[in-house]
Amino acid sequence: MDAESRRAWAYLSRVTEPPNPLLAQLVSSVGVVEAAARVRRRDLENDRLKRATAARFDIDCADADLEILDRMGGRLVTAEHEEWPHLAFAGFHTLNHEKRPQGHPPLVLWVVGPLELWDVAERSASIVGTRAITAYGDYVAADLAAGLVERDVAVVSGGAYGVDGAVHRATLAADGRTVAVLAAGIDVPYPAGHSALLHRIGRHGLVVTEYPPGMRPTRRQFLTRNRLVAALGRATVVVEAGVRSGAANTASWAKALGRPVGAVPGPITSSASVGCHDLLADRAKVITRAADVVELVGQVGELAPDVARPATGLDDLTDEELTVYEALPGRGKRAVQEIAVAAGLPVTEVLGPLTMLEVRGLVTQQEGSWKLAKH
Amino acid sequence: MDAESRRAWAYLSRVTEPPNPLLAQLVSSVGVVEAAARVRRRDLENDRLKRATAARFDIDCADADLEILDRMGGRLVTAEHEEWPHLAFAGFHTLNHEKRPQGHPPLVLWVVGPLELWDVAERSASIVGTRAITAYGDYVAADLAAGLVERDVAVVSGGAYGVDGAVHRATLAADGRTVAVLAAGIDVPYPAGHSALLHRIGRHGLVVTEYPPGMRPTRRQFLTRNRLVAALGRATVVVEAGVRSGAANTASWAKALGRPVGAVPGPITSSASVGCHDLLADRAKVITRAADVVELVGQVGELAPDVARPATGLDDLTDEELTVYEALPGRGKRAVQEIAVAAGLPVTEVLGPLTMLEVRGLVTQQEGSWKLAKH
């Protein structure tokens, strides 16, 4: 896009707390440059929008912000760009905005990384969970992520400690596609301990945020950010979550957006699985392997294959055949009359089943008496 | 009951493989003594019943069987006795007997123990699971059983190794009421390693079977027995189960009988929890504590209490209050104008929330500037 529009997007990205649907409306009706100009000179018909921009309208660090973005090799992505994941954000328009005031698409996304956002969002799962991860959760998160990479599913998370970090790391380790959605500015490594990880994600995957450079994350921003984590995954899966967790908030966004929600069961003795069991009690799908997630992601014809069940030759016996079979001694042989007594069936009804069992190779006959076949 | 009827019940208990609805019909139409007499002399109009009794009609060890029962201090219980749990067995009459040929009430129960069967079945849960129990399952089974005893719920199981045994033992240890439903004769300690346990259950709880003395258990009898385990519990809960397990069979009986089914989640890395996760995927209730089972058992006004959730003072803030709260620095103070900028709100809309936050004791004011309250 041209420099002027770019400056306008950057300016508007900071002028209100995102998301602001009034600002989005103004942009779509008069264009981004004119919208920015009107906000700057307080020339706004809508009083609520006027108030919402009153505090920051005269703060313009668009140039500085864009310079930071350029230095990071990043880009601005908006609904005007091919990369914009329109489908992923479509659900926001149908939300009840009384109940979910934050339930709007972002206006601008600050993006760093080699992947295309719309492409990633086509086939993706959001895997989230507690920061207080256990060894079990760490194993499961990494295992699921690796399994999703095998099945060409991109993995979206929040870049936090715990489950998020385990998921991002495992996806990178498997050369998969991973997206970290931040609650801070693109240049603010948060948590600090993940600055190297976020850097790697920016080099091989995508780091995305709707907050302008320099913004520190706040509790409110985390909750607002969670809606984007949910929106960018075709399904959301919680690996481990305590009684109070942001993961539950992300899951509720996914549910509101009509996306399937899954949860990984764990030991009921583990406080890190309480949130997952709450979700399962609330009809989240049971996730025990990556194939279950792929099924939720919902590509046609990708139902999870049944787990292989060991079969025994007795499974498809009729009731009578089973009765007769059970009537044979574990060792040694029996005459038909004895079998009939043991089975509680008349001789006439024992011969048929015995023949069937012989056909199945389960019993053998010797001089008119029967025995179990050796296996 | 009189000796003649008693002998008749004992005789009929062995003459066919239970349950046999035709025999039950005959008994209810002509009485047990006459029914036994007709079976003995092959005087039966119904051909199927005639065939079903052909093999054993001339085997009469009723006296010996009753002597064994008397020696054990046991009793015969039938629909003619006050102790009969009519409600528990009512569901069988509504089953699809094409699909479930075993789906009939028992004709006779051989019972040892001081409790009354109908009384126990009034408020009971069946807790079942794999014989290949893990340390986790062992802990959970014992913990659930102890919790149910506290809530005056009787615990029904199958007397087997693994989950069954853990449940019976924990219930006895807590001086609770437990019922073991056997797939063998009342005098056949099966499994052998549980003969002491079964003896204790017979002294303090109930040991129940529809099979006459001396009968060894067979695979078919286990499956038939499972229907009684399901019927005698107001709900059935599976603690641990592998991919192929009798527990799943018991759960399917409970479901068919219209009883709630619950399953305990476990590590997805544990093969002993695969069956539970299958049940949860099939809409079984998530069981994480005894209170969940009590809720399934379904006594009025016994919904499981919500798990206590730690609360923070921020939970019930409005969106604006939270925004303003977040706009305050972690340490140090800020003027209203600075807060407005940080919050992205006009000054006029910051003062209201600030006052509310002060009322809530979350922020304090000093010489016109604001700071977070110390806690």
XYZ file of C-alpha atoms in Angstrom, chain A residues 8-337:
330
model
C -2.919 6.195 8.394
C -3.345 2.526 9.408
C -0.503 2.789 11.889
C -1.939 6.001 13.385
C -5.426 4.490 13.724
C -3.994 1.306 15.250
C -2.946 3.350 18.283
C -5.632 6.008 18.508
C -8.170 3.767 20.307
C -8.158 0.608 22.370
C -8.827 -2.142 19.801
C -11.192 -3.346 18.609
C -13.339 -0.295 17.897
C -16.180 -1.085 15.458
C -17.070 2.627 15.056
C -13.585 3.372 13.791
C -13.760 0.352 11.498
C -17.061 1.651 10.089
C -15.578 5.082 9.459
C -12.590 3.566 7.648
C -14.748 1.416 5.425
C -17.037 4.322 4.556
C -14.508 7.095 3.854
C -11.262 5.189 3.436
C -8.348 4.898 5.822
C -6.554 8.150 4.893
C -9.661 10.309 5.208
C -10.653 8.488 8.395
C -7.284 9.228 9.950
C -7.517 12.862 8.865
C -10.947 13.278 10.415
C -9.887 11.670 13.682
C -6.858 13.988 13.787
C -8.877 17.127 13.351
C -11.712 15.881 15.641
C -14.089 16.108 12.703
C -16.265 13.183 13.816
C -20.056 12.998 13.672
C -20.261 10.000 15.997
C -19.878 11.238 19.597
C -18.839 7.847 20.967
C -16.065 7.582 18.428
C -15.100 11.183 19.171
C -14.822 10.375 22.881
C -13.003 7.100 22.203
C -10.308 8.961 20.279
C -10.202 12.060 22.493
C -7.282 10.907 24.618
C -4.859 9.858 21.887
C -5.871 11.708 18.712
C -2.886 14.034 19.012
C -0.394 11.241 19.617
C 1.077 10.344 16.247
C 4.088 8.071 16.260
C 3.136 6.289 13.044
C 6.518 6.920 11.449
C 8.420 5.618 14.439
C 6.111 2.601 14.719
C 6.497 1.737 11.046
C 10.255 2.148 11.276
C 10.310 -0.419 14.110
C 8.135 -2.747 12.017
C 10.381 -2.323 8.971
C 13.470 -2.978 11.024
C 11.877 -6.261 12.130
C 11.064 -7.113 8.524
C 7.379 -7.004 9.379
C 4.265 -5.714 7.630
C 0.850 -4.261 8.313
C -2.050 -6.497 7.313
C -5.594 -5.173 6.977
C -8.857 -6.218 5.339
C -7.543 -4.496 2.194
C -4.758 -7.071 1.822
C -4.864 -10.460 0.106
C -3.326 -11.975 3.214
C -6.292 -10.999 5.417
C -8.064 -14.126 6.783
C -11.620 -12.983 6.014
C -13.158 -16.378 6.803
C -11.394 -16.655 10.134
C -12.853 -13.305 11.238
C -16.300 -13.703 9.666
C -17.758 -15.152 12.865
C -17.260 -11.906 14.772
C -20.023 -10.186 12.815
C -22.601 -12.639 14.140
C -21.670 -12.315 17.828
C -23.872 -10.743 20.472
C -21.888 -7.549 21.076
C -23.858 -6.708 24.212
C -22.372 -9.791 25.837
C -19.049 -9.582 24.004
C -18.029 -5.947 23.531
C -14.626 -7.128 22.284
C -16.202 -9.427 19.712
C -15.067 -7.576 16.593
C -12.387 -8.271 13.993
C -9.105 -6.419 14.380
C -8.642 -3.212 12.361
C -4.927 -3.652 11.723
C -2.548 -6.541 12.367
C 1.157 -6.049 12.889
C 2.740 -9.173 11.433
C 6.250 -10.634 11.301
C 7.078 -13.900 9.577
C 7.331 -15.732 6.249
C 3.870 -17.386 6.228
C 0.651 -15.961 4.792
C -1.983 -15.440 7.476
C -5.013 -16.453 5.388
C -3.203 -19.578 4.216
C -2.305 -20.627 7.754
C -5.837 -19.999 8.990
C -7.216 -22.321 6.299
C -6.031 -25.408 8.134
C -5.089 -24.664 11.720
C -5.739 -25.597 15.315
C -5.326 -23.364 18.345
C -3.685 -25.258 21.180
C -3.706 -23.409 24.480
C -3.446 -24.008 28.197
C -2.072 -23.087 31.546
C 1.301 -21.483 32.184
C 1.591 -23.819 35.200
C 2.132 -26.838 32.951
C 2.918 -30.280 34.370
C 5.299 -32.836 32.872
C 2.190 -34.609 31.573
C 0.852 -31.474 29.903
C 4.262 -30.717 28.466
C 4.422 -34.183 26.909
C 0.847 -34.027 25.579
C 1.234 -30.518 24.150
C 4.413 -31.467 22.304
C 2.933 -34.777 21.144
C -0.237 -33.175 19.780
C 1.711 -30.408 18.060
C 4.063 -32.890 16.386
C 1.080 -34.983 15.273
C -0.608 -31.922 13.789
C 2.513 -30.996 11.856
C 2.518 -34.510 10.344
C -1.039 -33.860 9.207
C -0.159 -30.442 7.799
C -2.196 -28.527 10.373
C -0.810 -25.145 11.479
C -0.655 -24.597 15.231
C -1.808 -21.293 16.738
C -1.117 -20.254 20.332
C -0.418 -17.307 22.566
C 3.330 -17.395 23.027
C 3.031 -17.675 26.815
C 4.936 -19.927 29.205
C 3.630 -23.448 29.738
C 1.361 -25.046 27.156
C 1.722 -22.231 24.592
C 5.507 -22.446 24.675
C 5.561 -26.250 24.526
C 3.270 -26.154 21.490
C 5.267 -23.500 19.608
C 8.552 -25.258 20.351
C 7.353 -28.696 19.305
C 5.875 -27.284 16.090
C 9.117 -25.523 15.185
C 11.127 -28.628 16.085
C 8.995 -30.620 13.623
C 9.418 -27.940 10.926
C 5.714 -27.165 11.189
C 3.854 -23.889 10.806
C 3.123 -22.040 14.033
C 1.515 -18.667 14.818
C 1.982 -16.688 18.022
C -0.716 -14.077 18.695
C 0.599 -11.468 21.128
C -1.173 -9.231 23.628
C 1.685 -6.713 23.340
C 3.433 -4.730 20.638
C 5.267 -6.712 17.957
C 8.565 -5.415 19.356
C 7.785 -6.233 22.995
C 9.144 -9.671 23.831
C 6.643 -10.963 26.361
C 7.223 -12.988 28.407
C 10.844 -11.892 28.470
C 11.969 -15.497 28.806
C 10.383 -16.230 25.423
C 12.109 -13.493 23.431
C 14.347 -16.046 21.705
C 11.367 -18.339 21.010
C 9.279 -15.454 19.629
C 12.217 -14.468 17.455
C 12.383 -17.993 16.028
C 8.634 -17.991 15.425
C 9.034 -14.696 13.571
C 11.710 -16.260 11.387
C 9.891 -19.512 10.560
C 6.214 -18.925 11.385
C 4.170 -15.865 12.197
C 4.052 -13.411 15.080
C 0.830 -11.398 15.035
C -0.636 -8.612 17.161
C -3.222 -5.869 16.852
C -1.309 -3.663 19.295
C 1.135 -1.013 18.054
C 4.843 -1.205 18.884
C 5.875 -0.539 22.466
C 2.547 -1.586 24.004
C 2.985 -3.632 27.165
C 0.407 -6.368 27.677
C -2.358 -5.867 30.224
C -4.885 -8.281 31.671
C -7.526 -6.732 29.427
C -5.341 -7.060 26.349
C -4.797 -10.758 27.076
C -8.539 -11.340 27.175
C -9.011 -9.317 23.978
C -6.121 -11.110 22.307
C -7.654 -14.495 23.135
C -10.448 -13.849 20.644
C -7.848 -13.758 17.855
C -6.216 -17.003 19.024
C -9.661 -18.638 18.869
C -10.502 -17.042 15.510
C -7.267 -18.066 13.784
C -7.753 -21.764 14.652
C -10.423 -23.851 12.943
C -10.762 -25.494 16.348
C -9.441 -24.737 19.829
C -7.983 -27.419 22.086
C -7.103 -26.984 25.760
C -4.267 -29.241 26.936
C -4.105 -28.301 30.618
C -5.940 -25.579 32.522
C -6.514 -24.812 36.173
C -9.763 -23.605 37.698
C -9.156 -20.023 36.571
C -7.418 -19.852 33.232
C -7.150 -17.779 30.114
C -7.468 -21.042 28.208
C -11.091 -21.288 29.298
C -11.574 -17.736 28.024
C -10.071 -18.659 24.651
C -12.296 -21.755 24.541
C -15.365 -19.615 25.230
C -14.386 -17.337 22.321
C -14.066 -20.381 20.083
C -17.469 -21.630 21.195
C -19.013 -18.201 20.580
C -17.453 -18.167 17.103
C -19.004 -21.558 16.370
C -15.663 -23.359 16.337
C -15.321 -26.817 17.886
C -13.677 -26.915 21.306
C -11.660 -29.882 22.513
C -10.030 -30.672 25.831
C -7.426 -33.236 26.841
C -8.434 -35.335 29.849
C -5.900 -35.820 32.595
C -5.604 -37.273 36.074
C -8.466 -36.049 38.268
C -5.791 -35.743 40.934
C -4.060 -32.995 38.902
C -5.167 -29.398 39.495
C -3.762 -28.605 36.041
C -6.521 -30.704 34.442
C -9.494 -29.293 36.375
C -10.231 -26.735 33.671
C -10.132 -29.433 30.973
C -12.551 -31.629 32.900
C -14.863 -28.621 33.334
C -14.789 -28.135 29.553
C -15.460 -31.850 28.960
C -18.381 -31.698 31.378
C -19.566 -28.768 29.262
C -19.512 -30.970 26.124
C -16.072 -30.181 24.773
C -14.744 -32.989 22.569
C -12.435 -35.523 24.189
C -8.946 -35.184 22.701
C -6.604 -38.134 23.159
C -4.493 -37.881 19.989
C -3.681 -35.534 17.101
C -6.174 -37.343 14.843
C -8.981 -36.185 17.152
C -7.876 -32.587 16.603
C -7.714 -33.055 12.831
C -11.298 -34.321 13.011
C -12.305 -31.125 14.838
C -10.444 -28.970 12.357
C -13.039 -30.498 10.136
C -11.553 -31.112 6.724
C -13.937 -33.328 4.758
C -13.210 -37.030 4.970
C -10.804 -36.678 7.818
C -12.697 -38.454 10.564
C -10.273 -39.845 13.098
C -9.620 -43.516 12.349
C -10.914 -45.893 14.985
C -8.262 -47.035 17.409
C -7.354 -50.596 16.426
C -9.169 -52.994 18.751
C -7.693 -56.449 19.306
C -10.332 -58.996 18.300
C -11.016 -62.487 19.581
C -12.600 -65.303 17.591
C -15.489 -65.257 20.051
C -16.672 -61.758 19.247
C -19.093 -62.652 16.476
C -20.472 -65.865 17.947
C -24.220 -66.149 18.386
C -25.566 -66.489 21.871
C -26.060 -70.234 21.378
C -22.598 -70.760 19.874
C -21.018 -68.947 22.794
C -23.050 -70.999 25.266
C -21.959 -74.253 23.628
C -18.351 -73.048 23.368
C -18.335 -72.234 27.085
C -19.765 -75.669 27.817
C -16.603 -77.354 26.565
C -13.947 -78.086 29.201
C -10.698 -76.113 29.187
C -8.843 -79.389 28.660
C -10.047 -82.850 27.595
C -13.108 -83.687 25.509
C -16.831 -84.101 26.010
C -19.619 -86.062 24.416
C -22.501 -84.139 22.862
C -24.829 -85.232 25.670
